[in-house]
Short mmCIF file of C-alpha atoms and ligand atoms in Angstrom, two decimals:
data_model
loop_
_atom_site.label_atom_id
_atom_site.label_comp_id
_atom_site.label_asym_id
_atom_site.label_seq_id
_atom_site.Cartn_x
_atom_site.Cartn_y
_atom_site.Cartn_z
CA UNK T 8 -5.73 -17.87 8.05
CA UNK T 9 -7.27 -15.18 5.93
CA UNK T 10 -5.32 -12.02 6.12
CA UNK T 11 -6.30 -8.31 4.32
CA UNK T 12 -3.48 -6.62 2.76
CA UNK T 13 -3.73 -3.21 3.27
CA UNK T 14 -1.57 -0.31 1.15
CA UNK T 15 -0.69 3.33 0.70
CA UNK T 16 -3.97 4.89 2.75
CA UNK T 17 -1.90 8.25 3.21
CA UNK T 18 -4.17 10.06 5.34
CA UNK T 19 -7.37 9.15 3.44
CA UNK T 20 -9.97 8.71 6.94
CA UNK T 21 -12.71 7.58 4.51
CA UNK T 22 -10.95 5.33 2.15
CA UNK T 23 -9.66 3.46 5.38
CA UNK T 24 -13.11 3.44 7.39
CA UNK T 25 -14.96 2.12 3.88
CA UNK T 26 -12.01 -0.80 3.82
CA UNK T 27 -12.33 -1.77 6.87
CA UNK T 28 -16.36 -1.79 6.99
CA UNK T 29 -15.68 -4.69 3.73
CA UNK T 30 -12.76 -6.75 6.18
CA UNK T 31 -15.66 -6.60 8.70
CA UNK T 32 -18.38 -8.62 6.76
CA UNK T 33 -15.44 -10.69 5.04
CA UNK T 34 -14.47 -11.68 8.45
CA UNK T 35 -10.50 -11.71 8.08
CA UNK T 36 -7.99 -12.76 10.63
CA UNK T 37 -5.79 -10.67 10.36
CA UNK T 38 -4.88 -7.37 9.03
CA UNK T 39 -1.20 -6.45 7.50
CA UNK T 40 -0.48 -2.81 6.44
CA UNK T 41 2.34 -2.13 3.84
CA UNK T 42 3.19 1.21 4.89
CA UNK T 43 2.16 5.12 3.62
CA UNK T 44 -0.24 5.13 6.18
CA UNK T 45 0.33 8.79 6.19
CA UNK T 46 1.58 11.89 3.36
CA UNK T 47 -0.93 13.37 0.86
CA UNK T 48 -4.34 12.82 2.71
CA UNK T 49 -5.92 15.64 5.08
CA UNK T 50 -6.26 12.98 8.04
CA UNK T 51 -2.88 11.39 8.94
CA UNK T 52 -3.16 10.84 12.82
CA UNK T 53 -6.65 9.40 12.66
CA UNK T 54 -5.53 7.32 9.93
CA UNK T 55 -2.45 6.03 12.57
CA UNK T 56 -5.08 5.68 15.30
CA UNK T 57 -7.35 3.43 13.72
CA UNK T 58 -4.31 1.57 11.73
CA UNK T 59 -2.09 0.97 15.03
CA UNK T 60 -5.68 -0.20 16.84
CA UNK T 61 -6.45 -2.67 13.63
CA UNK T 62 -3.45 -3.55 11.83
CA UNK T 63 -1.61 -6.89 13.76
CA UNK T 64 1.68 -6.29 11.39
CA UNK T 65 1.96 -2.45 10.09
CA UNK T 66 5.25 -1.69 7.72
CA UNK T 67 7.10 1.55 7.19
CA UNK T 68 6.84 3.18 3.72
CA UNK T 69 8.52 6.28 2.01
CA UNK T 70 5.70 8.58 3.19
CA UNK T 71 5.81 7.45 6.74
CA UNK T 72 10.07 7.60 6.73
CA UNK T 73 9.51 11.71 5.14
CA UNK T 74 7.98 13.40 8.10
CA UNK T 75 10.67 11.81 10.43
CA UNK T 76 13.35 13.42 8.58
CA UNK T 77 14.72 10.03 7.47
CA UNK T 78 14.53 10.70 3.94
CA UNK T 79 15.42 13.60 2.10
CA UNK T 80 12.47 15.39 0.67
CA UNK T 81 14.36 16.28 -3.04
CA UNK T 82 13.18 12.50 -3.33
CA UNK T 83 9.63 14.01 -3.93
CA UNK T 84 7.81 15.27 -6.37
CA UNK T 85 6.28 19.26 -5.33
CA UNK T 86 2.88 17.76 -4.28
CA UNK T 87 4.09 15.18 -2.53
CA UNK T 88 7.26 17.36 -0.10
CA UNK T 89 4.20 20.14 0.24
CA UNK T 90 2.04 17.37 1.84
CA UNK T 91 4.92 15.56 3.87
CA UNK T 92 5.48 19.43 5.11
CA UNK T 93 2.02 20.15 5.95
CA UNK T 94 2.18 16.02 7.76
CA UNK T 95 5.24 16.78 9.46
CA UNK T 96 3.54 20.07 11.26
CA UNK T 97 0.85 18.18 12.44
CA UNK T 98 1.80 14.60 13.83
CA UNK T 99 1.16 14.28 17.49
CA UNK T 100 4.10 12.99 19.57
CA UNK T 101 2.01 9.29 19.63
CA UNK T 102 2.15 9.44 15.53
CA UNK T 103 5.37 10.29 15.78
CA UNK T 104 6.39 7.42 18.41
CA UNK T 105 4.53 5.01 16.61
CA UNK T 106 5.40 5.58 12.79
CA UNK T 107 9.52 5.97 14.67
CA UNK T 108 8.83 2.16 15.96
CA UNK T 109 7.82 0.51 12.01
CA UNK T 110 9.77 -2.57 10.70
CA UNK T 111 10.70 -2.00 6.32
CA UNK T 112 9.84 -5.84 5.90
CA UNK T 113 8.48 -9.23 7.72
CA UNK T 114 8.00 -12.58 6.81
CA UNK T 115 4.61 -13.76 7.46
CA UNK T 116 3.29 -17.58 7.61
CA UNK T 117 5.27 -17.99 5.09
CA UNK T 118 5.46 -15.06 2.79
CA UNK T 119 6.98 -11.65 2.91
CA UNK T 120 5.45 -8.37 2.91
CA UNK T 121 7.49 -5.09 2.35
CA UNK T 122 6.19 -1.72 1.31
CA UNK T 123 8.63 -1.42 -2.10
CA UNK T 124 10.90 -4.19 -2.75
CA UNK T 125 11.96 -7.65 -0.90
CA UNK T 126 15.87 -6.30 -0.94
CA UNK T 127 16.79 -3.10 -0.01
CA UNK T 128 13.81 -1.97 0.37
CA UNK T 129 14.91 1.66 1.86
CA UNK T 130 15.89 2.29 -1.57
CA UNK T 131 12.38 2.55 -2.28
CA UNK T 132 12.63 1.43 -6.04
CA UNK T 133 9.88 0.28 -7.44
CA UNK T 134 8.32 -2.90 -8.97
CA UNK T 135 6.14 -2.38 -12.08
CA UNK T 136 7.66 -4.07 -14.92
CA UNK T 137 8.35 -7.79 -15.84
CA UNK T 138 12.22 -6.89 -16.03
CA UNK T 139 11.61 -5.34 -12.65
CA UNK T 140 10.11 -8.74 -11.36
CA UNK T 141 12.72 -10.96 -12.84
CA UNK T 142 15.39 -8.76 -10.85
CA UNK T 143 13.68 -8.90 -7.86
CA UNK T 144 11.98 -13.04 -8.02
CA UNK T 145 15.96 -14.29 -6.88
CA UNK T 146 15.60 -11.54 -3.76
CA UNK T 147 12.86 -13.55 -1.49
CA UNK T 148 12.78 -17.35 -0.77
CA UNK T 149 9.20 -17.04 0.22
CA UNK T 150 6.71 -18.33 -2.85
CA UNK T 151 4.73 -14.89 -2.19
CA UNK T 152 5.32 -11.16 -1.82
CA UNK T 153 3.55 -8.23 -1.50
CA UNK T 154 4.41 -5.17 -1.90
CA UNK T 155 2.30 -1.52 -2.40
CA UNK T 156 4.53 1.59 -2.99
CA UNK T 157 3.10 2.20 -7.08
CA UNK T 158 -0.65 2.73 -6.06
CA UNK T 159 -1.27 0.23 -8.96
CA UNK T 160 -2.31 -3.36 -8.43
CA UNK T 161 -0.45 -6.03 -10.27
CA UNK T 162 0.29 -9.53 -10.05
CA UNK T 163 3.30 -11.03 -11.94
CA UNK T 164 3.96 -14.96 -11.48
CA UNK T 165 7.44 -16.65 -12.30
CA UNK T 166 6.47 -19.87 -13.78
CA UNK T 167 8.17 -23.42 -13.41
CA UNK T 168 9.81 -22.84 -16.58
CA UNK T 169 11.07 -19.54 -15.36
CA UNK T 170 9.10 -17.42 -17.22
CA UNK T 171 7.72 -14.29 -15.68
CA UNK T 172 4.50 -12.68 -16.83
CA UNK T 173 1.62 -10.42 -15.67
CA UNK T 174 -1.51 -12.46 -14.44
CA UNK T 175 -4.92 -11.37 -14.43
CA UNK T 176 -7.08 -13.84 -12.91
CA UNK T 177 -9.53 -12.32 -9.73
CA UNK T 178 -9.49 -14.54 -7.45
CA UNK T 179 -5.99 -16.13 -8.23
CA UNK T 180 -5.49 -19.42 -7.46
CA UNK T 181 -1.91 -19.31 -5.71
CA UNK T 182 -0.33 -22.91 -7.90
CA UNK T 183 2.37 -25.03 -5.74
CA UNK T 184 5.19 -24.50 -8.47
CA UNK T 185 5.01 -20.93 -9.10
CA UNK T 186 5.94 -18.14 -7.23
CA UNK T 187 4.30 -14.51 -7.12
CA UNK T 188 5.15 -10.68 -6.76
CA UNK T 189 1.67 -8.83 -5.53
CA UNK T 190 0.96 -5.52 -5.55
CA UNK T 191 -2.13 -4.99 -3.32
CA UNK T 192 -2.79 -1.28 -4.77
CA UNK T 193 -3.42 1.80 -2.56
CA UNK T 194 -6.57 2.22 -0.20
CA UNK T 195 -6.25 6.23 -0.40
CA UNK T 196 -4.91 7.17 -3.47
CA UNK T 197 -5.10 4.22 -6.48
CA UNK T 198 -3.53 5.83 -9.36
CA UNK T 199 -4.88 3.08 -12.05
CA UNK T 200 -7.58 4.63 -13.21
CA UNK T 201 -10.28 3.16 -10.72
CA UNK T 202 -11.38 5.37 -8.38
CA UNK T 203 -12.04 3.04 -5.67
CA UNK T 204 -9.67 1.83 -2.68
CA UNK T 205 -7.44 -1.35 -3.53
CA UNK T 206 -6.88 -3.70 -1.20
CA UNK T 207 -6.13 -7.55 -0.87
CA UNK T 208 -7.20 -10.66 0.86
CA UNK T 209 -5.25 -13.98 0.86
CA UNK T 210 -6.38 -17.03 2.53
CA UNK T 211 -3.95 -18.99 2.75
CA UNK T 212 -4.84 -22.17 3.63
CA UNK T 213 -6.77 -22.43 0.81
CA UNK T 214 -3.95 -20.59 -1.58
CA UNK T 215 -6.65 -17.80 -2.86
CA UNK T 216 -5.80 -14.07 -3.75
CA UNK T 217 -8.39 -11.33 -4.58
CA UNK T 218 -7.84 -7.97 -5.85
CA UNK T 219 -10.75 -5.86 -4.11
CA UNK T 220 -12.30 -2.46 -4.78
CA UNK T 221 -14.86 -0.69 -2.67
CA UNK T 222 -16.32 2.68 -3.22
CA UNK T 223 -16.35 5.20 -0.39
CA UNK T 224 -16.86 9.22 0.29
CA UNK T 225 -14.74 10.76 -2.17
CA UNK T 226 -16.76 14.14 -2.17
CA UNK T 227 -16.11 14.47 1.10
CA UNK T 228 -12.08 13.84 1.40
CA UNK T 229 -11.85 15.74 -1.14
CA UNK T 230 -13.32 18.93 0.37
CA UNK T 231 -11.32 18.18 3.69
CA UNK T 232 -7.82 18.24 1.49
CA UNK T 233 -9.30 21.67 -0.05
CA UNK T 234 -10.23 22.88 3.66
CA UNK T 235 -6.82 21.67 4.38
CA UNK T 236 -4.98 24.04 1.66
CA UNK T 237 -3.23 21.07 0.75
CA UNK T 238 -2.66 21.05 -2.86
CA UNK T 239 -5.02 21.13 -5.24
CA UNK T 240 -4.36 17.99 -7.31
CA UNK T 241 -4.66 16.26 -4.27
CA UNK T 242 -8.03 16.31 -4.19
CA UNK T 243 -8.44 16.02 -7.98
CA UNK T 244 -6.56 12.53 -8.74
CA UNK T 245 -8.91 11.05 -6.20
CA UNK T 246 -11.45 10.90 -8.92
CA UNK T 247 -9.71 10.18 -11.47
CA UNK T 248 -7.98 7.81 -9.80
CA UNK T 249 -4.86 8.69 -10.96
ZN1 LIG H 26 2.37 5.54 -1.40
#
């Protein structure tokens, strides 16, 4: 099975439609979203739509929990409640059903997905650090998971000696002994200095893992967020990727 690993598209129409043009040539089997699908971006029930259509597995993140009322909004930076605000006015009662009905974690053919971390994941810490990773490694039995939440894609491997480091390779060869935390990145709003939507693909039968990065209309969600009146440095970061 080859699955696409989807992150963090918060609301981003052509972020999402540019991913999913690239799972369409690279023929994947399946498609599993991590959760933000909405928060920040100028197109959140669209972005739903075509998620709840494509997406076989689709997880609840912080973004999606906001507009519901199940999180308290002091949890947010100014940007971030003035989006979930302007979200929260405009999901449609099917949004709203939908995003109410979203798991916090699965296990999947063998590995787990979750949209911050494999415990107590409505906590919503995060995962970005190798002492982060060696908390978190004892957490899962699975040899794999993924996680989004930090907009920045990582991968950190525990070794058989127990040590935990950050790994580079593109594709990564998943090895038997070793076990992995992933961080696919975000489709609609990468903050690691690449402008481009992040995503992941894992085959798993052949134990492959690639990072991927496609361009798509930045220009134009940019002048929807500004038609929007969302704020500003919404639309700005998208460039900068940051
Ligand atoms: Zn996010």
């Amino acid at each position: 099975m080859k699955y696409a690993i989807i992150s963090d598209i918060h609301g981003n129409l052509e972020a999402l439609e540019s991913v999913l043009a690239e799972l369409e040539k690279r023929s994947v089997d399946s498609i599993l979203c991590l959760g933000d699908v909405v928060g920040y971006g100028p197109n959140p029930n669209e972005c739903l739509e075509l998620i709840k259509e494509k997406a076989e597995v689709t997880l609840a993140g912080n973004h999606d929990y906001a507009p519901l009322g199940k999180l308290d909004l002091s949890y947010f930076n100014p940007w971030a409640r003035n989006a979930i605000e302007w979200t929260r006015e405009r999901l449609t009662d099917v949004s709203i059903e939908f995003l109410l009905g979203l798991p916090l974690k699965q296990e999947i053919d063998g590995f787990t997905i979750v949209h911050s971390t494999p415990s107590e994941p409505q906590k919503w810490n995060y995962i970005i650090s190798i002492e982060d990773a060696q908390k978190y490694f004892p957490q899962f039995s699975n040899q794999v998971c993924f996680i989004g939440h930090s907009h920045v894609p990582i991968i950190i491997v525990l070794t058989e000696e127990g040590e935990c480091r950050f790994v580079q390779d593109n594709p990564l060869q998943i090895s038997e002994n070793r076990r992995y935390i992933i961080n696919v990145g975000s489709v609609g709003q990468p903050r690691d200095l690449n402008p481009k939507a992040s995503f992941g693909i894992y085959d798993e039968s052949a134990m492959l893992y690639e990072h991927v990065r496609v361009d798509y209309d930045i220009p134009e969600t940019q002048r929807k967020i500004r038609k929007a009146a969302l704020p500003e440095f919404l639309a700005e970061r998208l460039e900068l990727g940051q």
